[in-house]
GROMACS .gro file of C-alpha atoms in nm:
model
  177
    1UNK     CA    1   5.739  -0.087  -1.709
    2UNK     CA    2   5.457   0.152  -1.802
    3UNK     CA    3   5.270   0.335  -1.534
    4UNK     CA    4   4.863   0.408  -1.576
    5UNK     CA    5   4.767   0.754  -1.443
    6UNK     CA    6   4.402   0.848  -1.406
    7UNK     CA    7   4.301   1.183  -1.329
    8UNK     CA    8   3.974   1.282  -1.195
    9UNK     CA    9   3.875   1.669  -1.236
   10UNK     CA   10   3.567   1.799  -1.169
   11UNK     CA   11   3.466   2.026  -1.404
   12UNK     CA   12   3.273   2.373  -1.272
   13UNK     CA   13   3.251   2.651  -1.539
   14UNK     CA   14   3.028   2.955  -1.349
   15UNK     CA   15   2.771   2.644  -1.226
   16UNK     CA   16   2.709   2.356  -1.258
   17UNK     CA   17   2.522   2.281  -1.550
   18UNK     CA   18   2.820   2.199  -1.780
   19UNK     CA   19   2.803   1.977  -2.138
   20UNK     CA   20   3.099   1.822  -2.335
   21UNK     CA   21   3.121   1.963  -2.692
   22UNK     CA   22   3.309   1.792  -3.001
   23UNK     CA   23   3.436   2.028  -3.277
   24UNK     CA   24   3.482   1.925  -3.601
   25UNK     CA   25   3.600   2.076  -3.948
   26UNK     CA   26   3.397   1.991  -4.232
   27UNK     CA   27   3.378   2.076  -4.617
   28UNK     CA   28   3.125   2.242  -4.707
   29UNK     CA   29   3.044   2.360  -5.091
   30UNK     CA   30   2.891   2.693  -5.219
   31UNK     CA   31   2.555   2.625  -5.347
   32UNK     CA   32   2.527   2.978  -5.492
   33UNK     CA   33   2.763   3.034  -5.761
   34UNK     CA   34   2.763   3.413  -5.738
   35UNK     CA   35   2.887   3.417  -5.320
   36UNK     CA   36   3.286   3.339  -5.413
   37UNK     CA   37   3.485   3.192  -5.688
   38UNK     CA   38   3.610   2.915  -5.491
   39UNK     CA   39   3.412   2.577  -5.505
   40UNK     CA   40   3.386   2.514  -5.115
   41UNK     CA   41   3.505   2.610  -4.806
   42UNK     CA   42   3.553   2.515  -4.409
   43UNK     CA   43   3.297   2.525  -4.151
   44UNK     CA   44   3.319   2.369  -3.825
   45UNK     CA   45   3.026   2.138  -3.680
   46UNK     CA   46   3.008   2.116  -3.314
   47UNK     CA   47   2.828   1.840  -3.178
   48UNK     CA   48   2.697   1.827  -2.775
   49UNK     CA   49   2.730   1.445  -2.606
   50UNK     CA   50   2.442   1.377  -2.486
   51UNK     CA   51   2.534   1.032  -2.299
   52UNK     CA   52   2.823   0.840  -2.115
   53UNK     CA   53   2.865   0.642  -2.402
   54UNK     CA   54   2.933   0.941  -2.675
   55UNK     CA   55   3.152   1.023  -2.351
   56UNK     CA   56   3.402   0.774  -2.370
   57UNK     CA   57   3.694   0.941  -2.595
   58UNK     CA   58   3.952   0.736  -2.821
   59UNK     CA   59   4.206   1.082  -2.894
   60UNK     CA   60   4.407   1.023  -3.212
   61UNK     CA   61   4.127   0.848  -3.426
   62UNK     CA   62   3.980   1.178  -3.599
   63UNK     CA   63   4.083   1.527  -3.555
   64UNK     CA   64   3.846   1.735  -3.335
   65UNK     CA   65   3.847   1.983  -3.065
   66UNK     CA   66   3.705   1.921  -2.714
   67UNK     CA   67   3.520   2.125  -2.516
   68UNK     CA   68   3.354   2.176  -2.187
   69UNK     CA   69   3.094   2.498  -2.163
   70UNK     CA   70   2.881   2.583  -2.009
   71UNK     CA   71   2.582   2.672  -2.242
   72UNK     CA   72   2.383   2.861  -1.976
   73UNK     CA   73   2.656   3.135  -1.919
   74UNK     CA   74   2.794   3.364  -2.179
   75UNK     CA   75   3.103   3.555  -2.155
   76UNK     CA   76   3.097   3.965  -2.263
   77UNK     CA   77   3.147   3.899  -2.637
   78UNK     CA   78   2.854   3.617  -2.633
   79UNK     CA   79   3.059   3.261  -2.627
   80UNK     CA   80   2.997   3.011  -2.434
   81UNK     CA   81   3.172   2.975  -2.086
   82UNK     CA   82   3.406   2.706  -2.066
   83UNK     CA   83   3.734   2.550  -2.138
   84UNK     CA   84   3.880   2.382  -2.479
   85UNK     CA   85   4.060   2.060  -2.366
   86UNK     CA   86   4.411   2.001  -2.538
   87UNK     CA   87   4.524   1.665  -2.509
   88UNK     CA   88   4.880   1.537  -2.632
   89UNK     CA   89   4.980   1.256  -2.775
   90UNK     CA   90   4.765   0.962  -2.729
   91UNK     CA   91   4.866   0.628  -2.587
   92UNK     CA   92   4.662   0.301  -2.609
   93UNK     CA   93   4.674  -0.001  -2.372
   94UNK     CA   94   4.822  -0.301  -2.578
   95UNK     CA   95   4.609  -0.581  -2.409
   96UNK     CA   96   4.378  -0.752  -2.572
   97UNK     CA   97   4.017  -0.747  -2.431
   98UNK     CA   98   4.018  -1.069  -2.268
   99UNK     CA   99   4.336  -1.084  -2.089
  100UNK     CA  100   4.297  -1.021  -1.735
  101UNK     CA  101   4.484  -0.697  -1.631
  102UNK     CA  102   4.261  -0.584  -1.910
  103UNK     CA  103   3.964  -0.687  -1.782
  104UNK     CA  104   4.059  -0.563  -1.450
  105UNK     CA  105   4.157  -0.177  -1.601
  106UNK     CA  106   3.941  -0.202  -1.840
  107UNK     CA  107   3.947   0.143  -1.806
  108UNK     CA  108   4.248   0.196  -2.013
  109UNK     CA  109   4.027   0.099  -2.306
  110UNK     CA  110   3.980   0.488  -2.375
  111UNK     CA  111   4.149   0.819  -2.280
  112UNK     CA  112   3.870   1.052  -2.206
  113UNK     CA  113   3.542   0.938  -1.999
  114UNK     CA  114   3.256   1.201  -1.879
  115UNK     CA  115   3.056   1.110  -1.664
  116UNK     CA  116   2.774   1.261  -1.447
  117UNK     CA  117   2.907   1.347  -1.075
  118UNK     CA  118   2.838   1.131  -0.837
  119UNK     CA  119   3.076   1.151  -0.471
  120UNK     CA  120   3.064   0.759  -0.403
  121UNK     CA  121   3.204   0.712  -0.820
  122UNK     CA  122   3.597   0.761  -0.698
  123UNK     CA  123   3.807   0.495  -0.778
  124UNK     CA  124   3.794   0.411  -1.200
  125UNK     CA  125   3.903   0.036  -1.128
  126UNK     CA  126   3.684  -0.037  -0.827
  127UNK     CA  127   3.734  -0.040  -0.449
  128UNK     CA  128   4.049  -0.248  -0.484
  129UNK     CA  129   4.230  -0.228  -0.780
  130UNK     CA  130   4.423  -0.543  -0.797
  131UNK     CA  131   4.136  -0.772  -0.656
  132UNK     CA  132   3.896  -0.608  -0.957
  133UNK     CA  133   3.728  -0.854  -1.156
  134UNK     CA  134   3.592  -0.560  -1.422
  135UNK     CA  135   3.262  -0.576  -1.305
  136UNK     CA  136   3.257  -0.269  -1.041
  137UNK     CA  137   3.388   0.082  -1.139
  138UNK     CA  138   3.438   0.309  -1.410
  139UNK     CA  139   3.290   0.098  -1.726
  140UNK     CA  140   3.023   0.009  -1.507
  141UNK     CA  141   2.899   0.370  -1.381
  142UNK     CA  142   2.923   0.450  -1.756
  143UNK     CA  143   2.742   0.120  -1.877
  144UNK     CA  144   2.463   0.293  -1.692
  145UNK     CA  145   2.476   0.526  -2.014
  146UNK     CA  146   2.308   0.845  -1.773
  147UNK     CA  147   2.284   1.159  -1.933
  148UNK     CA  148   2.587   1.373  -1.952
  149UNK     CA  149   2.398   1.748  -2.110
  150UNK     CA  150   2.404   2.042  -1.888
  151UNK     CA  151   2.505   1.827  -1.558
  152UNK     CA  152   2.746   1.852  -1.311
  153UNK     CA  153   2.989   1.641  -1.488
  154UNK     CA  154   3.347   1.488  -1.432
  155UNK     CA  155   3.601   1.427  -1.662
  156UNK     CA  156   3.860   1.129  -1.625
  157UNK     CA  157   4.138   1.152  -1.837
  158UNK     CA  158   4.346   0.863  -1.879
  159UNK     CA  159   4.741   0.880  -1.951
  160UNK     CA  160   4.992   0.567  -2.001
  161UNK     CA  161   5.373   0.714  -1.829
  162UNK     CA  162   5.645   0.472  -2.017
  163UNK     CA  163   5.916   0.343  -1.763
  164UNK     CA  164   6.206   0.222  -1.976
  165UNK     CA  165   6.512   0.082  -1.731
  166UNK     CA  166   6.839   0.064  -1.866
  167UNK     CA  167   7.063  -0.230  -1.724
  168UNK     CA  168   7.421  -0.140  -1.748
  169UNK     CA  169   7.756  -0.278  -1.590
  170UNK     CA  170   7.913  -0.015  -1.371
  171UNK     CA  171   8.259  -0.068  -1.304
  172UNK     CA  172   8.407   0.102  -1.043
  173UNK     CA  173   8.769   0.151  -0.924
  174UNK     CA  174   8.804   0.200  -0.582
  175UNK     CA  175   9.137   0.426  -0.633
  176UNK     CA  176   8.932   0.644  -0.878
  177UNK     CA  177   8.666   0.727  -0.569
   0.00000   0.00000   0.00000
Protein backbone atom coordinates (compact mmCIF):
# COMPACT_ATOMS: atom_id res chain seq x y z
CA UNK A 1 0.00 0.00 0.00
CA UNK A 2 1.35 3.50 -0.67
CA UNK A 3 -0.17 6.46 1.04
CA UNK A 4 -0.48 10.09 -0.96
CA UNK A 5 0.21 13.05 1.36
CA UNK A 6 -0.49 16.59 0.19
CA UNK A 7 0.57 19.44 2.08
CA UNK A 8 -0.76 22.84 1.73
CA UNK A 9 1.52 25.80 3.22
CA UNK A 10 0.94 29.12 2.75
CA UNK A 11 3.79 30.88 2.11
CA UNK A 12 4.25 34.63 3.92
CA UNK A 13 7.87 35.99 3.81
CA UNK A 14 7.54 39.82 5.55
CA UNK A 15 4.15 40.29 3.11
CA UNK A 16 2.58 39.09 0.89
CA UNK A 17 3.95 39.72 -2.33
CA UNK A 18 6.04 36.50 -2.62
CA UNK A 19 7.52 34.81 -6.19
CA UNK A 20 8.93 31.24 -6.71
CA UNK A 21 12.57 31.32 -7.94
CA UNK A 22 14.50 28.35 -9.82
CA UNK A 23 18.32 28.26 -9.44
CA UNK A 24 20.37 26.81 -11.76
CA UNK A 25 24.24 26.19 -12.36
CA UNK A 26 25.44 26.90 -15.66
CA UNK A 27 28.88 26.95 -17.62
CA UNK A 28 29.87 29.80 -18.54
CA UNK A 29 33.32 30.54 -20.62
CA UNK A 30 35.83 33.49 -20.26
CA UNK A 31 35.57 35.61 -23.23
CA UNK A 32 38.64 37.63 -22.20
CA UNK A 33 41.66 35.64 -22.24
CA UNK A 34 43.65 37.86 -19.87
CA UNK A 35 40.74 37.52 -16.64
CA UNK A 36 42.05 33.72 -15.54
CA UNK A 37 43.87 30.86 -17.01
CA UNK A 38 41.07 28.56 -16.77
CA UNK A 39 38.75 28.19 -19.90
CA UNK A 40 35.28 28.64 -18.03
CA UNK A 41 33.73 28.71 -14.95
CA UNK A 42 30.22 28.38 -12.84
CA UNK A 43 27.61 30.89 -12.57
CA UNK A 44 24.23 30.33 -11.39
CA UNK A 45 21.02 31.58 -13.42
CA UNK A 46 18.00 32.16 -11.43
CA UNK A 47 14.90 32.22 -13.18
CA UNK A 48 11.35 33.83 -11.51
CA UNK A 49 7.93 31.62 -12.54
CA UNK A 50 5.86 33.74 -13.75
CA UNK A 51 2.68 31.30 -14.15
CA UNK A 52 0.89 28.15 -12.61
CA UNK A 53 2.10 26.24 -15.29
CA UNK A 54 6.12 26.99 -14.84
CA UNK A 55 4.63 26.20 -11.21
CA UNK A 56 4.00 22.73 -11.45
CA UNK A 57 7.47 21.00 -10.28
CA UNK A 58 8.73 17.40 -11.48
CA UNK A 59 11.93 17.22 -8.53
CA UNK A 60 14.59 14.78 -9.75
CA UNK A 61 14.53 15.70 -13.57
CA UNK A 62 17.38 18.51 -13.47
CA UNK A 63 19.30 19.76 -10.61
CA UNK A 64 18.16 23.19 -9.31
CA UNK A 65 17.47 25.02 -6.21
CA UNK A 66 14.02 26.34 -5.20
CA UNK A 67 13.17 29.31 -3.78
CA UNK A 68 10.46 31.45 -2.37
CA UNK A 69 11.44 35.41 -1.73
CA UNK A 70 10.18 37.86 -1.43
CA UNK A 71 11.72 40.41 -3.92
CA UNK A 72 10.22 43.51 -2.26
CA UNK A 73 12.04 42.97 1.16
CA UNK A 74 15.73 42.78 1.66
CA UNK A 75 17.44 41.43 4.57
CA UNK A 76 20.61 43.66 6.29
CA UNK A 77 23.27 42.31 3.89
CA UNK A 78 20.87 43.05 0.70
CA UNK A 79 19.32 39.37 -0.26
CA UNK A 80 16.23 38.72 -0.88
CA UNK A 81 13.77 37.64 1.96
CA UNK A 82 12.68 34.25 1.75
CA UNK A 83 13.20 30.60 2.16
CA UNK A 84 15.28 27.95 -0.13
CA UNK A 85 13.02 24.82 -0.36
CA UNK A 86 14.94 21.40 0.12
CA UNK A 87 13.09 18.60 -1.08
CA UNK A 88 14.23 14.82 -0.67
CA UNK A 89 14.00 12.18 -2.66
CA UNK A 90 11.41 12.29 -5.25
CA UNK A 91 8.65 9.78 -5.80
CA UNK A 92 6.43 9.51 -8.95
CA UNK A 93 2.89 8.04 -9.21
CA UNK A 94 3.17 4.82 -11.44
CA UNK A 95 -0.30 5.18 -13.19
CA UNK A 96 -0.61 5.81 -16.42
CA UNK A 97 -2.61 8.96 -17.46
CA UNK A 98 -5.72 7.35 -18.36
CA UNK A 99 -6.37 4.99 -15.66
CA UNK A 100 -8.87 6.20 -13.34
CA UNK A 101 -7.35 6.71 -9.80
CA UNK A 102 -5.11 8.73 -12.03
CA UNK A 103 -7.46 10.72 -13.44
CA UNK A 104 -9.10 11.18 -10.19
CA UNK A 105 -5.46 12.37 -8.32
CA UNK A 106 -4.30 13.60 -11.08
CA UNK A 107 -2.58 15.59 -8.81
CA UNK A 108 0.12 13.15 -8.15
CA UNK A 109 1.27 13.92 -11.68
CA UNK A 110 3.91 16.43 -10.07
CA UNK A 111 5.50 17.11 -6.65
CA UNK A 112 5.52 20.81 -6.32
CA UNK A 113 2.42 23.11 -7.48
CA UNK A 114 2.24 27.11 -6.74
CA UNK A 115 -0.47 28.52 -7.04
CA UNK A 116 -2.03 31.99 -6.34
CA UNK A 117 -4.09 31.98 -2.85
CA UNK A 118 -7.36 31.66 -3.05
CA UNK A 119 -9.48 30.42 0.57
CA UNK A 120 -12.27 28.37 -1.38
CA UNK A 121 -8.94 26.34 -3.45
CA UNK A 122 -8.59 23.65 -0.31
CA UNK A 123 -8.94 20.31 -1.25
CA UNK A 124 -6.16 19.29 -4.37
CA UNK A 125 -8.58 16.37 -5.55
CA UNK A 126 -11.92 18.17 -5.32
CA UNK A 127 -14.74 18.33 -2.77
CA UNK A 128 -14.84 14.54 -2.52
CA UNK A 129 -11.95 12.75 -3.24
CA UNK A 130 -13.12 9.36 -4.15
CA UNK A 131 -16.27 10.58 -6.18
CA UNK A 132 -13.61 12.98 -8.33
CA UNK A 133 -13.91 12.62 -11.88
CA UNK A 134 -10.51 15.00 -12.50
CA UNK A 135 -12.37 17.73 -13.64
CA UNK A 136 -12.68 19.95 -10.26
CA UNK A 137 -9.57 20.76 -8.10
CA UNK A 138 -6.04 21.24 -8.15
CA UNK A 139 -5.16 20.74 -12.10
CA UNK A 140 -8.07 22.71 -12.71
CA UNK A 141 -7.31 25.97 -10.50
CA UNK A 142 -3.87 25.66 -12.18
CA UNK A 143 -5.28 25.04 -15.82
CA UNK A 144 -6.46 28.56 -15.17
CA UNK A 145 -2.58 29.30 -15.70
CA UNK A 146 -3.07 32.85 -13.25
CA UNK A 147 -0.10 34.60 -12.51
CA UNK A 148 2.06 33.36 -9.76
CA UNK A 149 4.94 36.79 -9.52
CA UNK A 150 4.90 38.77 -6.42
CA UNK A 151 1.37 37.23 -5.13
CA UNK A 152 0.21 35.82 -2.19
CA UNK A 153 1.01 32.37 -3.21
CA UNK A 154 0.63 28.70 -1.85
CA UNK A 155 2.73 25.96 -2.25
CA UNK A 156 1.42 22.23 -2.39
CA UNK A 157 3.92 19.79 -2.06
CA UNK A 158 3.13 16.40 -2.90
CA UNK A 159 4.82 13.21 -1.12
CA UNK A 160 4.07 9.31 -1.93
CA UNK A 161 4.56 7.36 2.01
CA UNK A 162 5.35 3.49 0.91
CA UNK A 163 3.34 0.96 3.14
CA UNK A 164 5.06 -2.39 2.69
CA UNK A 165 3.14 -5.28 4.99
CA UNK A 166 4.94 -8.22 5.81
CA UNK A 167 2.73 -11.50 6.15
CA UNK A 168 4.36 -13.90 8.45
CA UNK A 169 3.21 -17.14 10.39
CA UNK A 170 3.42 -16.56 14.10
CA UNK A 171 3.49 -19.54 16.05
CA UNK A 172 2.81 -19.36 19.42
CA UNK A 173 3.10 -21.81 22.37
CA UNK A 174 0.81 -21.28 24.93
CA UNK A 175 3.37 -22.74 27.72
CA UNK A 176 5.98 -20.22 26.42
CA UNK A 177 3.36 -17.13 27.36
Amino acid sequence: MIISLLTTLILTFDGRNNSFLKAKQKTERFKDKKMSPRKSYWTVVKQTMKTESEGRIQLGLEPAELWFVNAEKKTKVGNDVGYKLIPGRPSMSLLSDDDYPQIRAVYTKYQLWVTPYNKSERWAAGFYAAGSHGDDGLTVWSGRNRSIENKDIVLMVHTWIPSYTLSRRLSYNANNI
